[in-house]
């Protein structure tokens, strides 16, 4: 296993479109994913895309921690049983749970809602900065796992944001290119003092999380 060097904004590998993986079960793909996971963990990222470690292939890894505190603070223990909730609330509750560590090969995204939301994003390839980025609030994504199995999920909120961010890397897009207001790009050290004030209506988890 190895911790890989992370490409930073300006490196051509981050600007090119990555190639599909021909065989998800190939040993070299398994090796790449193992190193990506170790690199992501070492760097403290939420996600990582292969081009970020100088490999122009359509592979992403991510892990989305659920709003466990929020669940434990009321919705789960004190809230009404699921049967009593309206469809929208049940939907939302499902998406608040942890998304397991996921390896996605040749992923595709389908946007399910035209609604977008602004939320903070950071990137291991754009160190030291955080920006407010508009993203689709609900998506469906599918791709292949390491055994060649199909993975298909619907995602909302932060989960959907992470997947969109990582898949953008496969098309040579970094999050600042998705921003519609560059005045909301900030140094991480300053963002805590200023950006949060402007977005204090955002849900708490959207404020503090950052990813790869
Ligand atoms: Ni990134």
PDB file of N, CA, C and O and ligand atoms in Angstrom, residues 52 123-124 165-166 169 212, ligand 1:
ATOM      1  N   UNK A  52      -6.988  12.818  -9.199  1.00  0.00           N
ATOM      2  CA  UNK A  52      -6.309  13.565  -8.146  1.00  0.00           C
ATOM      3  C   UNK A  52      -5.014  12.896  -7.700  1.00  0.00           C
ATOM      4  O   UNK A  52      -4.178  13.540  -7.064  1.00  0.00           O
ATOM      5  N   UNK A 123     -11.459  20.922  -1.398  1.00  0.00           N
ATOM      6  CA  UNK A 123     -10.923  19.881  -2.281  1.00  0.00           C
ATOM      7  C   UNK A 123      -9.446  19.688  -1.963  1.00  0.00           C
ATOM      8  O   UNK A 123      -8.715  20.669  -1.800  1.00  0.00           O
ATOM      9  N   UNK A 124      -9.025  18.445  -1.887  1.00  0.00           N
ATOM     10  CA  UNK A 124      -7.620  18.153  -1.597  1.00  0.00           C
ATOM     11  C   UNK A 124      -6.708  18.691  -2.689  1.00  0.00           C
ATOM     12  O   UNK A 124      -5.524  18.919  -2.455  1.00  0.00           O
ATOM     13  N   UNK A 165     -19.302  16.370  -6.717  1.00  0.00           N
ATOM     14  CA  UNK A 165     -17.947  16.927  -6.658  1.00  0.00           C
ATOM     15  C   UNK A 165     -16.930  15.911  -7.187  1.00  0.00           C
ATOM     16  O   UNK A 165     -16.080  16.250  -8.025  1.00  0.00           O
ATOM     17  N   UNK A 166     -17.031  14.661  -6.691  1.00  0.00           N
ATOM     18  CA  UNK A 166     -16.041  13.650  -7.093  1.00  0.00           C
ATOM     19  C   UNK A 166     -16.160  13.310  -8.583  1.00  0.00           C
ATOM     20  O   UNK A 166     -15.152  13.159  -9.278  1.00  0.00           O
ATOM     21  N   UNK A 169     -14.509  15.616 -11.036  1.00  0.00           N
ATOM     22  CA  UNK A 169     -13.068  15.408 -11.244  1.00  0.00           C
ATOM     23  C   UNK A 169     -12.801  14.537 -12.474  1.00  0.00           C
ATOM     24  O   UNK A 169     -11.791  14.692 -13.146  1.00  0.00           O
ATOM     25  N   UNK A 212     -13.053  15.804  -0.745  1.00  0.00           N
ATOM     26  CA  UNK A 212     -11.883  15.659  -1.596  1.00  0.00           C
ATOM     27  C   UNK A 212     -12.086  16.121  -2.993  1.00  0.00           C
ATOM     28  O   UNK A 212     -11.184  16.078  -3.779  1.00  0.00           O
TER      29      UNK A 212
HETATM   30 NI1  LIG B   1     -12.021  17.417  -4.985  1.00  0.00          NI
END
